[in-house]
XYZ file of C-alpha atoms in Angstrom:
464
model
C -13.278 7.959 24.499
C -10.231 9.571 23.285
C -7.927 8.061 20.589
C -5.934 10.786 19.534
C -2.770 9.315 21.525
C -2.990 6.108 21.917
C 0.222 4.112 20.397
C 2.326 1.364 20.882
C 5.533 2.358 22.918
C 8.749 1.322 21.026
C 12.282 1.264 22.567
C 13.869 4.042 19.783
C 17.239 2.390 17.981
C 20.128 4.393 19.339
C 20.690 6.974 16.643
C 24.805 8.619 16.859
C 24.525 13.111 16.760
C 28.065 12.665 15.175
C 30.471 9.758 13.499
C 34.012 10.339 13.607
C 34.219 11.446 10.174
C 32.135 14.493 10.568
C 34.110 15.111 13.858
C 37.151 15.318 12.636
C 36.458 17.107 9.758
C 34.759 19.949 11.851
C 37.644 19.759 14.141
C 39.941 20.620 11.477
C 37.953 23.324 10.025
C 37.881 27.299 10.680
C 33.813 27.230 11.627
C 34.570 25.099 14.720
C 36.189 28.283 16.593
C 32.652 29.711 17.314
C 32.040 26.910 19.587
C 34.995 26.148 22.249
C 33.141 23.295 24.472
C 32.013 21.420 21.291
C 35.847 21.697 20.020
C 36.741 20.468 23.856
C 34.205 17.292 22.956
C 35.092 16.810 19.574
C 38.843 16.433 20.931
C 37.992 13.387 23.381
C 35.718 11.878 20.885
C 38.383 11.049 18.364
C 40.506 9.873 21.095
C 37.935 7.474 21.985
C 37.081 6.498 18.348
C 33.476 6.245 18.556
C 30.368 7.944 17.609
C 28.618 11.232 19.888
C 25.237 10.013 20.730
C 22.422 12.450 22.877
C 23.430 11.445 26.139
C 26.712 12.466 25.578
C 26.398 15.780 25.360
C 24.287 16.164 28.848
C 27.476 17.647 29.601
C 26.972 21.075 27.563
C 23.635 22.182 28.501
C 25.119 24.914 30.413
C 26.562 25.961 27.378
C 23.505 26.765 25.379
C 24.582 27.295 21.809
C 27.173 24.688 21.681
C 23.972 22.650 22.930
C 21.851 23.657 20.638
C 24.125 23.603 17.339
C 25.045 19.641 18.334
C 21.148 18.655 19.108
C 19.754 20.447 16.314
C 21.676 21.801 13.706
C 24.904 19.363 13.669
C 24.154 18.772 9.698
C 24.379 22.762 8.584
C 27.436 22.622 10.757
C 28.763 20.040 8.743
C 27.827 21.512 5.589
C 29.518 24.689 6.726
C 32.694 23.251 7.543
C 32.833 20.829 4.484
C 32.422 23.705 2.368
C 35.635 25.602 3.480
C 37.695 22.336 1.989
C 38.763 22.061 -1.436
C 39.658 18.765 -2.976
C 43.084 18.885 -4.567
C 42.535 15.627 -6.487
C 44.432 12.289 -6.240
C 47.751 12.337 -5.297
C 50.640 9.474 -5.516
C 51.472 9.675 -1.105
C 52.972 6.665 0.674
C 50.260 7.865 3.533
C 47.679 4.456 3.540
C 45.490 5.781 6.275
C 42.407 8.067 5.881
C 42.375 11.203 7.964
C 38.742 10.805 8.681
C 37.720 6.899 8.764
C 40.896 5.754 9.530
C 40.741 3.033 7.312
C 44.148 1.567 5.925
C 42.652 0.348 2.662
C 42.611 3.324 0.163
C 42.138 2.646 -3.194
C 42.666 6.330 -3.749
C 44.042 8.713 -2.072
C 43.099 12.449 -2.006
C 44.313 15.772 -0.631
C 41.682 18.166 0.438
C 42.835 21.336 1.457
C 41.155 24.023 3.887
C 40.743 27.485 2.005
C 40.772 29.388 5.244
C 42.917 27.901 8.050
C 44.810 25.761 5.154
C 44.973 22.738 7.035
C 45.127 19.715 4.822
C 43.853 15.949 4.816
C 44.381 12.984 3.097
C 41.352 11.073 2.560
C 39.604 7.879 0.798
C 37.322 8.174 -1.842
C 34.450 6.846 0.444
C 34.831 9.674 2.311
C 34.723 12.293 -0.518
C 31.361 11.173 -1.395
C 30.403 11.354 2.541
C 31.034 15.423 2.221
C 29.126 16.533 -1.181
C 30.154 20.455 0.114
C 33.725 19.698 -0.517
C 34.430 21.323 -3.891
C 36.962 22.057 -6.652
C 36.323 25.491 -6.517
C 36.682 28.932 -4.856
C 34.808 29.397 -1.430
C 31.935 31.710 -1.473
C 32.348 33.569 1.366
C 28.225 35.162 1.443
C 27.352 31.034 1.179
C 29.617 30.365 4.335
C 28.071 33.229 6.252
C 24.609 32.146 5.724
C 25.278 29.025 6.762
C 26.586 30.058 9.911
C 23.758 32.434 10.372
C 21.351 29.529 9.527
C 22.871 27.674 12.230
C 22.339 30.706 14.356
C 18.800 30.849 13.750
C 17.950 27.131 13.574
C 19.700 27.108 17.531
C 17.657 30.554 18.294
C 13.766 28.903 17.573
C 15.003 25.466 19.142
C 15.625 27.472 22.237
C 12.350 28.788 22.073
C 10.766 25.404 20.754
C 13.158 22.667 21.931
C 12.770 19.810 19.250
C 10.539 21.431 16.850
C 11.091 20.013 13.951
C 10.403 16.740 15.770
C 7.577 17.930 16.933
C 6.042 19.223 13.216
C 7.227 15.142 12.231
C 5.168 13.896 15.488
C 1.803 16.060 13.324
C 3.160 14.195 10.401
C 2.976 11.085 11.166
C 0.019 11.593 13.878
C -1.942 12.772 10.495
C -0.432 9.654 8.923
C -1.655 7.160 11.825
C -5.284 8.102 12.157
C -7.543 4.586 12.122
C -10.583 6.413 9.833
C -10.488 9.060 6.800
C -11.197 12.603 8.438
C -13.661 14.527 6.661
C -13.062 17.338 4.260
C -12.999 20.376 6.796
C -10.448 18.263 9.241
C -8.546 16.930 6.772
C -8.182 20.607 4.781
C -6.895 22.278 8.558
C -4.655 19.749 9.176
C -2.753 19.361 6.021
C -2.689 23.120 6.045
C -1.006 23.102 9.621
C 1.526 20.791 8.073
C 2.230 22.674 5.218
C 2.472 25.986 7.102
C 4.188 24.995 10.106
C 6.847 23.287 7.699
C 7.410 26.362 5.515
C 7.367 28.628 8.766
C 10.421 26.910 10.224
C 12.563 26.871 6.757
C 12.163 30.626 6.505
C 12.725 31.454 9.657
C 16.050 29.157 9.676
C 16.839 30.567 6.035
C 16.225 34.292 7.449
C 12.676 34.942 5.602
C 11.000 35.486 8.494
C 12.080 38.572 11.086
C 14.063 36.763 14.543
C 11.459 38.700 16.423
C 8.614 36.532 15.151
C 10.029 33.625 16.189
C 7.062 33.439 18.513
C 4.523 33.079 16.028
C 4.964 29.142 15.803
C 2.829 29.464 19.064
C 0.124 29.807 17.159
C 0.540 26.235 14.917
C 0.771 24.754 18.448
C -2.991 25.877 19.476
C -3.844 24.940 16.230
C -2.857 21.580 16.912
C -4.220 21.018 20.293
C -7.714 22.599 19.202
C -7.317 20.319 15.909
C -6.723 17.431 18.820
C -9.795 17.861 20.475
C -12.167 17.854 16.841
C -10.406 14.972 15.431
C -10.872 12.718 18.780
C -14.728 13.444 18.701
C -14.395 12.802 15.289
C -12.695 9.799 15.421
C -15.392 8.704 18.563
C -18.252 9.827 16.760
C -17.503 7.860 13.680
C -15.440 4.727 14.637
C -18.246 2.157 14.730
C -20.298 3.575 11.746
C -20.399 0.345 9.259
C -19.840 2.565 6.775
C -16.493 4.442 7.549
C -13.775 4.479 5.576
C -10.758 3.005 7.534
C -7.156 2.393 7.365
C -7.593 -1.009 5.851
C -9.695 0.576 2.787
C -7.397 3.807 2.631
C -4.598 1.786 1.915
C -6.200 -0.433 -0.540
C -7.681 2.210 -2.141
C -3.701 3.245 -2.847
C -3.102 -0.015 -3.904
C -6.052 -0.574 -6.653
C -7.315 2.593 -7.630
C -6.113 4.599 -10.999
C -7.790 7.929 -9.866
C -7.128 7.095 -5.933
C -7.066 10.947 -4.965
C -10.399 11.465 -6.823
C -12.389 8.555 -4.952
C -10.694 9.612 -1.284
C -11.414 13.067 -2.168
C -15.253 12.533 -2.801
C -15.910 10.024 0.197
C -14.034 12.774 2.455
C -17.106 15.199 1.339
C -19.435 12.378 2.674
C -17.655 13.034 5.913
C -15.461 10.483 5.749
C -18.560 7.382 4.592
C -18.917 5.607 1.578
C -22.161 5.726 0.402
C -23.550 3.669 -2.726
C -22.052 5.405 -5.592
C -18.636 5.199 -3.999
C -19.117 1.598 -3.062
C -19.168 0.672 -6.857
C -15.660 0.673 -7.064
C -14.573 -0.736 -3.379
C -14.387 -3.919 -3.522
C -11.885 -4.663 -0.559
C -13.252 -8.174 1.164
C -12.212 -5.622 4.878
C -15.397 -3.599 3.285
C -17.272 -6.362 1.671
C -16.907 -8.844 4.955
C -18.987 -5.873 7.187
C -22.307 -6.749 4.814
C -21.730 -10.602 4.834
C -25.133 -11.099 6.897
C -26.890 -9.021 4.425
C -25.885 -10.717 1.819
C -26.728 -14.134 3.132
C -30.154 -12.741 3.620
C -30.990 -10.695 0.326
C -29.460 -14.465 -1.403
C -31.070 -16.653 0.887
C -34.530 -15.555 -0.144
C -33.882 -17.671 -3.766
C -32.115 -20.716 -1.818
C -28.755 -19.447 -2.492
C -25.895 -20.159 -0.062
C -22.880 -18.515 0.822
C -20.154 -21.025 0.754
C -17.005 -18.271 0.786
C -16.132 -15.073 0.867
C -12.455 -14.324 0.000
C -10.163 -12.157 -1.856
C -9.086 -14.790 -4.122
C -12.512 -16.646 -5.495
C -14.603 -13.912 -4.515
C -18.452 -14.911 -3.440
C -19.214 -18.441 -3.736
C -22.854 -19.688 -4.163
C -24.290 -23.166 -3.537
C -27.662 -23.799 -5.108
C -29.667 -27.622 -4.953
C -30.902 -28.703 -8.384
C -31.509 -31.740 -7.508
C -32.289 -34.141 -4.273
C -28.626 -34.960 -3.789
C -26.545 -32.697 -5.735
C -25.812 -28.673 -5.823
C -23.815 -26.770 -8.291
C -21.612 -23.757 -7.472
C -21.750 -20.195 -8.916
C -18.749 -17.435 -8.492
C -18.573 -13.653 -9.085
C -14.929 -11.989 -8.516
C -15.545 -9.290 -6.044
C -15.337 -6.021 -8.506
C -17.741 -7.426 -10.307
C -19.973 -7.810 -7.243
C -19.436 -4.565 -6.050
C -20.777 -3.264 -9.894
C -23.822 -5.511 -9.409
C -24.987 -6.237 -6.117
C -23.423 -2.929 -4.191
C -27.144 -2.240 -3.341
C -27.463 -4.603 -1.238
C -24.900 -2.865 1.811
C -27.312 0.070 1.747
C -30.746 0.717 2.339
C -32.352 0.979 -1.637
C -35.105 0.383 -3.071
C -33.405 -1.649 -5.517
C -34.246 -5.341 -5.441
C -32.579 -8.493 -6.226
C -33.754 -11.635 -8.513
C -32.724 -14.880 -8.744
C -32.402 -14.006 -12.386
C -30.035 -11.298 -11.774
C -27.864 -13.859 -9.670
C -28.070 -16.417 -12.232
C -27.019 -14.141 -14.784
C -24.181 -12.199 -12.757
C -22.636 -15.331 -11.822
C -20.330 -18.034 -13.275
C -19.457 -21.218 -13.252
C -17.022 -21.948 -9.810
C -14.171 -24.371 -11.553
C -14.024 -26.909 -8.560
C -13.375 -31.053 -9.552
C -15.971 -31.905 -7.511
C -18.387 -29.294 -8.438
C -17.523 -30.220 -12.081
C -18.224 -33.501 -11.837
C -21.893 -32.576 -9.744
C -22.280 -30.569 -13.380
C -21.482 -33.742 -15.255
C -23.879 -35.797 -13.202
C -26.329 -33.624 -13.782
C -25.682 -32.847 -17.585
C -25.604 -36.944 -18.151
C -28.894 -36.965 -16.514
C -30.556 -34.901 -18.747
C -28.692 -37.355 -22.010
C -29.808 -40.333 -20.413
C -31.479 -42.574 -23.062
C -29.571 -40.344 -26.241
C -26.428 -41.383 -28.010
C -24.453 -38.870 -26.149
C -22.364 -38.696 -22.939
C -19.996 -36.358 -20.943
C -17.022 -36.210 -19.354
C -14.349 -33.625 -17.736
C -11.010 -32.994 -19.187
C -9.463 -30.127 -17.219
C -11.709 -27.011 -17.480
C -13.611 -28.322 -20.637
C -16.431 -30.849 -20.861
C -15.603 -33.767 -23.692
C -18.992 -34.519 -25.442
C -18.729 -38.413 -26.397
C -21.209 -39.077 -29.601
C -21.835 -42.887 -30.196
C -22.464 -43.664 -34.552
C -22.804 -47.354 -33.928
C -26.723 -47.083 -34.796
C -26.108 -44.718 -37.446
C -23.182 -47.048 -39.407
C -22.816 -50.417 -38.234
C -20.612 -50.956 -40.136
C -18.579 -47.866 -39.357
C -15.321 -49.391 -37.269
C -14.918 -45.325 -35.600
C -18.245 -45.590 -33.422
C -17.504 -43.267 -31.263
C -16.816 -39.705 -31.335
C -15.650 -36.740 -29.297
C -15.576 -32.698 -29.375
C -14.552 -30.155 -26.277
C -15.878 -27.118 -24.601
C -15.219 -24.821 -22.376
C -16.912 -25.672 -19.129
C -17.778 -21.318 -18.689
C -19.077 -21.234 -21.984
C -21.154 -24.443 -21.639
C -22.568 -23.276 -18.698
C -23.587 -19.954 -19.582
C -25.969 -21.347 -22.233
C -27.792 -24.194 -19.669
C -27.421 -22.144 -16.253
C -30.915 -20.251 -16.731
C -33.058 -23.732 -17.104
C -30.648 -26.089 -15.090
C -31.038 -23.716 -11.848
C -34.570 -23.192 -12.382
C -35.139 -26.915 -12.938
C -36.838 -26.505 -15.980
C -38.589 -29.240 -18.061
C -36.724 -27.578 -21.535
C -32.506 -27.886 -19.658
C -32.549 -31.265 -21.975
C -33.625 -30.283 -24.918
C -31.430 -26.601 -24.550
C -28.387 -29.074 -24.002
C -29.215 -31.289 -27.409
C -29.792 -27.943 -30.039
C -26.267 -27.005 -28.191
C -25.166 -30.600 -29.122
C -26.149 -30.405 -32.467
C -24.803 -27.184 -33.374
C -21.121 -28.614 -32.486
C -18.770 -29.224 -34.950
C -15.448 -30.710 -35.710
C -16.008 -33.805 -33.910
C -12.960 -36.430 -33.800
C -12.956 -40.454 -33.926
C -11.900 -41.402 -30.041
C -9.281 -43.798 -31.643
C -7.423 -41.003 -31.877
C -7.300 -40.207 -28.619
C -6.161 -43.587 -27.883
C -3.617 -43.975 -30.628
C -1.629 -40.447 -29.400
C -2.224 -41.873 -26.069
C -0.148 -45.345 -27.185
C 2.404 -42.811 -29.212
C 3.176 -41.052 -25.722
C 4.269 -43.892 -24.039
């Protein structure tokens, strides 16, 4: 099965070659001479008023360079000619109309003048910033000659390779598309032929490379189709491997990772597959989701549940202590990934329902803290103390009456956090063992700072 081409065909947004601006000002400049059909086109352009777009210029193909130098290297033509103006500066005219844009709202108003032909323009300072080449200096005649010959040489390998630099952006953003990380030897050849094939074309166009080589580019071109072929077995060979790194985890490893070149880098040498060390620190829910039945069966074993599996609570864990109540645990996903990573792979690690009970928290739900509550009051039953919830903390209740009768504040109070609570009871609640009571009452005991309830009630009465 080949994937190397497949895409989604999109109608392209009409893109203009030219805007009347740069028109006009290559109209009025000296460069414009080398090129009489283009100067021909320019002319009915700005009597139309609009933009040059591709089909436009079907008309010229007979005339190859003024072709060429529209399709391919309009901007260095631009730069060329903007360079032979100089800007005057401001100047106090009665003229309200820009010479380029036309526009009849000009704050400013400033001359530029041609330093070769000496034709002269009076223009906006919108369009001054358009045309950073226009300067307040002498022209260098060696920088206007190697633009031209730039322009020469940009028209001479398009000839030769029509649209190439479109076609070196196609390998960009082919490399940029692929579903699944190549491995180090594919990735290495193709980042090369992107590198190369880019610097190739600049010297050639900046005269670095001899015109007679021109025809070397040929050989970036059976690089690419011989690349084509390895990366679609590649991509065949690897695209239902559970453990293949994909464009879902490549981008979140951009998105989370500190050292995100480091981590790519090393699961590229594992030919694109993320093994158990690298696994440590993925802990995207697209990766973690692939293991789900793996998990449910290494938790199952200790009557653990999954209840969810999400990016924002993590893993959620039912467990029954009790005929007609179960308690929820949590772990955030990272952590997961730290603890329990063993279990995507074949290891001989094992897990323990210690190990779970340990690695997981409390999961802050109202009706999973009140299933806490019932069974925390369950274990007080027949003791002077009682619990209740008040947000994320457990209020311990404490009743004095058969320690002072004749004590009017019988009752008493002191909070927790629910976490913190639960940390210390977890191992024997979830094991069901005989000693959860007495665990809760040295916890109990060991409280301090315990306040009358009637205070609760009197800055209750104060509120409203």
């Amino acid at each position: 099965m080949v994937y190397f081409w497949r895409c989604i065909t999109i109608k392209p947004k009409k893109r203009a070659l030219a805007s009347q601006e740069d028109i006009k000002l290559v109209s009025k400049s000296e460069c414009i001479k080398r090129y009489k059909s283009l100067y021909k086109l320019f002319k009915s352009f700005i009597s139309k008023k609009r933009p040059i777009y591709l089909e436009d210029i079907e008309i010229l193909k007979k005339d190859k360079k003024s072709y060429n130098t529209i399709k391919y290297s309009f901007k260095e033509l631009v730069e060329e000619a903007s360079a032979e103006w100089v800007n005057i500066g401001c100047v106090d005219t009665k003229k309200i109309v820009c010479d380029l844009c036309g526009s009849s709202n000009l704050k400013f108003n400033f001359k530029i003048k041609n330093q070769i032909n000496n034709n002269e323009m009076i223009i906006g300072s919108s369009c001054i910033e358009k045309f950073p080449n226009i300067n307040s200096g002498n022209l260098n005649m060696k920088e206007h000659k190697s633009r031209a010959n730039k322009i020469y040489r940009s028209n001479y390998i398009n000839e030769i390779y029509p649209n190439i630099l479109d076609k070196i952006n196609s390998w960009k953003n082919l490399y940029n598309s692929f579903p699944i990380l190549l491995n180090e030897e594919l990735n290495f050849r193709f980042t090369n032929l992107l590198k190369d094939s880019d610097i190739f074309y600049n010297d050639f166009v900046n005269g670095k490379i001899p015109q007679k080589n021109a025809h070397d580019f040929k050989n970036y071109i059976n690089e690419f189709n011989l690349l084509k072929k390895e990366v679609n077995y590649f991509l065949d060979r690897k695209k239902d491997n559970i453990y293949i790194c994909d464009r879902k985890i490549i981008n979140w490893i951009s998105q989370n990772i500190k050292d995100k070149e480091k981590l790519i880098d090393i699961i590229r040498k594992n030919d694109g597959l993320i093994d158990e060390n690298t696994s440590r620190y993925i802990y995207s829910i697209d990766f973690i989701i692939r293991f789900q039945k793996n998990i449910e069966r290494e938790f199952g074993k200790f009557n653990f549940y999954i209840e969810s599996l999400n990016k924002e609570n993590g893993i959620v864990i039912s467990y029954k202590v009790s005929r007609n109540n179960i308690i929820k645990l949590s772990i955030k996903l990272s952590d997961f990934m730290k603890k329990f990573n063993f279990i995507c792979f074949d290891s001989d690690k094992c897990i323990s329902k210690e190990k779970i009970i340990a690695e997981f928290g409390f999961y802050i739900e109202y009706d999973n803290i009140n299933n806490l509550i019932y069974e925390i009051n369950s274990n007080l039953e027949d003791t002077k103390y009682y619990v209740e919830a008040n947000g994320k903390y457990l209020r311990f209740i404490r009743n004095k009456k058969y320690e002072d009768k004749y004590n009017k504040h019988t009752e008493q109070y002191t909070e927790i956090d629910i976490n913190k609570f639960f940390d210390i009871i977890k191992n024997e609640l979830l094991n069901q063992n005989k000693n959860t009571r007495k665990i809760i009452l040295n916890k109990i005991h060991k409280f301090k700072n315990w306040i009358h309830t009637d205070f609760i009630k009197n800055a209750m009465r104060n509120k409203n």
